mmCIF file of C-alpha atoms in Angstrom:
data_model
loop_
_atom_site.group_PDB
_atom_site.id
_atom_site.type_symbol
_atom_site.label_atom_id
_atom_site.label_comp_id
_atom_site.label_asym_id
_atom_site.label_seq_id
_atom_site.Cartn_x
_atom_site.Cartn_y
_atom_site.Cartn_z
ATOM 1 C CA MET A 1 -35.054 -4.877 38.530
ATOM 2 C CA ALA A 2 -32.252 -5.970 36.607
ATOM 3 C CA GLN A 3 -29.570 -3.312 38.606
ATOM 4 C CA LYS A 4 -30.968 -5.117 41.359
ATOM 5 C CA ALA A 5 -30.130 -8.179 39.980
ATOM 6 C CA HIS A 6 -26.082 -7.081 38.600
ATOM 7 C CA SER A 7 -25.669 -5.262 42.861
ATOM 8 C CA GLN A 8 -25.995 -8.954 43.722
ATOM 9 C CA VAL A 9 -23.845 -10.740 40.624
ATOM 10 C CA LEU A 10 -20.894 -8.148 41.518
ATOM 11 C CA LYS A 11 -21.707 -8.559 46.034
ATOM 12 C CA THR A 12 -21.381 -11.945 45.130
ATOM 13 C CA LEU A 13 -17.959 -11.902 43.338
ATOM 14 C CA ALA A 14 -16.419 -9.538 45.499
ATOM 15 C CA ALA A 15 -17.237 -11.731 48.476
ATOM 16 C CA GLN A 16 -15.719 -14.800 46.192
ATOM 17 C CA ILE A 17 -13.203 -11.976 45.350
ATOM 18 C CA ALA A 18 -12.192 -11.154 49.079
ATOM 19 C CA LYS A 19 -12.142 -15.441 50.056
ATOM 20 C CA LEU A 20 -9.721 -16.316 47.292
ATOM 21 C CA GLU A 21 -7.413 -13.426 48.404
ATOM 22 C CA ALA A 22 -7.192 -14.305 52.317
ATOM 23 C CA ALA A 23 -6.981 -17.582 51.226
ATOM 24 C CA ILE A 24 -4.113 -17.191 49.272
ATOM 25 C CA PHE A 25 -2.786 -14.833 51.696
ATOM 26 C CA ALA A 26 -2.087 -17.597 54.243
ATOM 27 C CA ARG A 27 -1.000 -19.961 52.327
ATOM 28 C CA VAL A 28 1.307 -17.189 51.452
ATOM 29 C CA LYS A 29 1.845 -16.981 55.705
ATOM 30 C CA ALA A 30 1.947 -20.790 56.647
ATOM 31 C CA THR A 31 4.376 -21.930 54.199
ATOM 32 C CA PRO A 32 7.616 -20.015 55.123
ATOM 33 C CA GLU A 33 10.005 -19.442 52.090
ATOM 34 C CA PHE A 34 7.092 -17.672 50.497
ATOM 35 C CA ALA A 35 6.379 -15.436 54.020
ATOM 36 C CA GLU A 36 10.322 -14.622 53.346
ATOM 37 C CA ARG A 37 9.307 -13.756 49.980
ATOM 38 C CA ALA A 38 6.331 -12.213 50.714
ATOM 39 C CA GLU A 39 8.325 -9.841 53.459
ATOM 40 C CA ILE A 40 11.172 -8.827 51.783
ATOM 41 C CA ILE A 41 8.852 -8.112 48.637
ATOM 42 C CA GLU A 42 6.145 -6.138 50.475
ATOM 43 C CA SER A 43 9.079 -4.283 51.922
ATOM 44 C CA VAL A 44 9.078 -2.181 49.094
ATOM 45 C CA PRO A 45 7.388 0.288 48.751
ATOM 46 C CA GLY A 46 4.334 0.865 46.525
ATOM 47 C CA LEU A 47 4.609 -2.902 46.685
ATOM 48 C CA ALA A 48 1.446 -4.693 48.268
ATOM 49 C CA GLY A 49 0.534 -8.610 49.250
ATOM 50 C CA MET A 50 -1.274 -9.035 46.265
ATOM 51 C CA THR A 51 1.926 -8.036 44.509
ATOM 52 C CA SER A 52 4.534 -10.568 46.953
ATOM 53 C CA ALA A 53 1.460 -13.185 46.059
ATOM 54 C CA LEU A 54 1.489 -12.255 41.684
ATOM 55 C CA LEU A 55 5.998 -12.818 41.484
ATOM 56 C CA ILE A 56 5.624 -15.563 44.372
ATOM 57 C CA ALA A 57 3.838 -17.699 41.749
ATOM 58 C CA GLY A 58 4.263 -16.212 38.722
ATOM 59 C CA ALA A 59 8.163 -15.450 38.860
ATOM 60 C CA PRO A 60 9.008 -18.506 41.453
ATOM 61 C CA GLU A 61 12.894 -18.200 39.795
ATOM 62 C CA LEU A 62 13.351 -14.615 40.910
ATOM 63 C CA GLY A 63 16.147 -14.940 43.118
ATOM 64 C CA LYS A 64 18.602 -17.229 41.199
ATOM 65 C CA VAL A 65 18.817 -16.069 37.630
ATOM 66 C CA SER A 66 20.534 -12.938 35.928
ATOM 67 C CA ASP A 67 19.549 -9.624 35.910
ATOM 68 C CA ARG A 68 19.055 -10.198 32.624
ATOM 69 C CA ILE A 69 17.138 -13.440 32.740
ATOM 70 C CA ALA A 70 14.327 -12.363 35.020
ATOM 71 C CA ALA A 71 13.855 -8.962 33.544
ATOM 72 C CA ALA A 72 12.975 -11.729 30.044
ATOM 73 C CA LEU A 73 10.633 -14.089 31.722
ATOM 74 C CA ILE A 74 8.538 -11.878 33.197
ATOM 75 C CA GLY A 75 8.291 -9.657 29.414
ATOM 76 C CA VAL A 76 10.648 -6.504 30.322
ATOM 77 C CA ALA A 77 13.259 -7.347 29.059
ATOM 78 C CA PRO A 78 13.992 -4.383 25.816
ATOM 79 C CA TYR A 79 14.570 -6.145 22.144
ATOM 80 C CA ASP A 80 15.621 -4.815 19.554
ATOM 81 C CA ASP A 81 14.646 -4.226 15.844
ATOM 82 C CA ASP A 82 18.152 -3.845 13.438
ATOM 83 C CA SER A 83 18.362 -4.836 10.369
ATOM 84 C CA GLY A 84 22.081 -3.911 8.652
ATOM 85 C CA LYS A 85 22.951 -1.022 8.941
ATOM 86 C CA ARG A 86 18.461 -0.458 10.768
ATOM 87 C CA ARG A 87 18.343 0.164 14.042
ATOM 88 C CA GLY A 88 15.082 0.191 14.662
ATOM 89 C CA GLU A 89 13.049 0.693 18.023
ATOM 90 C CA ARG A 90 13.707 -1.710 21.445
ATOM 91 C CA HIS A 91 9.775 -3.208 22.311
ATOM 92 C CA ILE A 92 9.216 -5.722 24.897
ATOM 93 C CA LYS A 93 7.708 -9.016 24.802
ATOM 94 C CA GLY A 94 7.470 -12.755 25.600
ATOM 95 C CA GLY A 95 8.011 -13.667 29.417
ATOM 96 C CA ARG A 96 4.915 -13.953 31.872
ATOM 97 C CA ARG A 97 2.094 -11.520 30.258
ATOM 98 C CA TRP A 98 -0.272 -11.716 33.636
ATOM 99 C CA VAL A 99 2.452 -11.532 35.684
ATOM 100 C CA ARG A 100 3.780 -7.631 33.528
ATOM 101 C CA ASN A 101 -0.079 -7.092 33.937
ATOM 102 C CA GLY A 102 -0.724 -7.349 37.529
ATOM 103 C CA LEU A 103 2.787 -5.625 38.179
ATOM 104 C CA PHE A 104 2.255 -2.424 35.668
ATOM 105 C CA LEU A 105 -0.665 -0.439 38.341
ATOM 106 C CA PRO A 106 1.505 -1.222 41.440
ATOM 107 C CA CYS A 107 4.897 0.040 39.577
ATOM 108 C CA LEU A 108 2.645 2.649 38.397
ATOM 109 C CA GLY A 109 1.957 4.063 42.038
ATOM 110 C CA ALA A 110 5.068 3.358 42.853
ATOM 111 C CA ALA A 111 6.858 4.603 40.173
ATOM 112 C CA THR A 112 4.979 8.212 40.508
ATOM 113 C CA GLN A 113 3.768 8.496 43.965
ATOM 114 C CA HIS A 114 4.688 5.582 46.817
ATOM 115 C CA ASN A 115 9.079 4.506 46.601
ATOM 116 C CA PRO A 116 11.394 7.803 46.483
ATOM 117 C CA VAL A 117 14.058 5.190 43.431
ATOM 118 C CA LEU A 118 11.477 4.267 41.298
ATOM 119 C CA LYS A 119 10.421 8.084 41.266
ATOM 120 C CA THR A 120 13.663 9.857 40.725
ATOM 121 C CA TYR A 121 14.149 7.401 37.644
ATOM 122 C CA TYR A 122 10.844 7.718 36.530
ATOM 123 C CA GLU A 123 11.600 11.154 35.989
ATOM 124 C CA HIS A 124 14.777 11.483 35.119
ATOM 125 C CA LEU A 125 12.768 8.861 31.681
ATOM 126 C CA ILE A 126 10.284 12.197 30.787
ATOM 127 C CA ALA A 127 13.184 13.902 31.451
ATOM 128 C CA LYS A 128 15.065 12.899 28.226
ATOM 129 C CA GLY A 129 12.036 12.996 27.127
ATOM 130 C CA LYS A 130 11.000 9.746 27.154
ATOM 131 C CA GLU A 131 7.487 8.777 26.831
ATOM 132 C CA PRO A 132 5.793 8.523 29.851
ATOM 133 C CA LYS A 133 4.737 4.139 29.288
ATOM 134 C CA VAL A 134 7.793 4.164 28.001
ATOM 135 C CA ALA A 135 9.292 5.081 31.466
ATOM 136 C CA LEU A 136 6.396 2.588 33.217
ATOM 137 C CA ILE A 137 7.976 -0.218 31.575
ATOM 138 C CA ALA A 138 11.636 0.577 32.456
ATOM 139 C CA CYS A 139 10.743 0.914 36.273
ATOM 140 C CA MET A 140 9.375 -1.739 35.861
ATOM 141 C CA ARG A 141 12.679 -3.708 35.075
ATOM 142 C CA LYS A 142 14.197 -1.127 37.193
ATOM 143 C CA LEU A 143 11.988 -3.340 39.927
ATOM 144 C CA ILE A 144 11.961 -6.852 38.997
ATOM 145 C CA ILE A 145 15.930 -6.627 38.624
ATOM 146 C CA ILE A 146 16.146 -5.030 42.439
ATOM 147 C CA LEU A 147 14.098 -7.381 43.568
ATOM 148 C CA ASN A 148 15.964 -10.381 42.123
ATOM 149 C CA THR A 149 18.957 -8.451 43.950
ATOM 150 C CA MET A 150 17.159 -8.459 47.299
ATOM 151 C CA ILE A 151 15.593 -12.228 46.995
ATOM 152 C CA ALA A 152 19.168 -13.283 46.916
ATOM 153 C CA ARG A 153 21.190 -11.499 49.118
ATOM 154 C CA GLY A 154 17.208 -11.756 51.923
ATOM 155 C CA GLU A 155 17.847 -8.526 52.607
ATOM 156 C CA LYS A 156 14.818 -5.833 52.465
ATOM 157 C CA TRP A 157 14.176 -2.482 51.367
ATOM 158 C CA ASN A 158 17.216 0.144 51.508
ATOM 159 C CA PRO A 159 16.750 3.349 49.630
ATOM 160 C CA THR A 160 19.902 4.383 50.749
ATOM 161 C CA GLN A 161 22.032 1.237 48.759
ATOM 162 C CA PRO A 162 22.986 1.450 44.995
ATOM 163 C CA ARG A 163 20.948 -1.999 43.386
ATOM 164 C CA VAL A 164 21.557 -0.519 39.537
ATOM 165 C CA ALA A 165 23.093 1.600 37.957
ATOM 166 C CA MET A 166 20.594 4.412 36.343
ATOM 167 C CA ASN A 167 21.616 5.455 33.014
#
């Protein structure tokens, strides 16, 4: 009896989520500026509709601010922990946590499987000895900077055009 009630709740939630997603996609398509941004974002291998909706709603400044500010808004900019002669570890902090959390899994898929530019960068960082999560956050930062540039220029994804130097 409990399992039946649980499955009914899950079906109801799935239906409501599908309805909300359809409404979000309809709103994005109905607004010309949003539709243009979504088309640019979705041209990046590994990113799809929900990611573009997340970035449109959560980071409307993309394309209008500097790369440093864009990374800081999402919360993927590294901040130092230095004091005097001591050099501490760099950490990310601040920003819009819900956007960063929503971008984590799409970036994981892009950096490890679908996006050749991010995959190469991720493997480069791993080969240098970076922890996988640190490398993934660096890929998120690189992705935000690439998207910021693409939206500012109104360009779709072009893997042959370098946008950010690999360091």
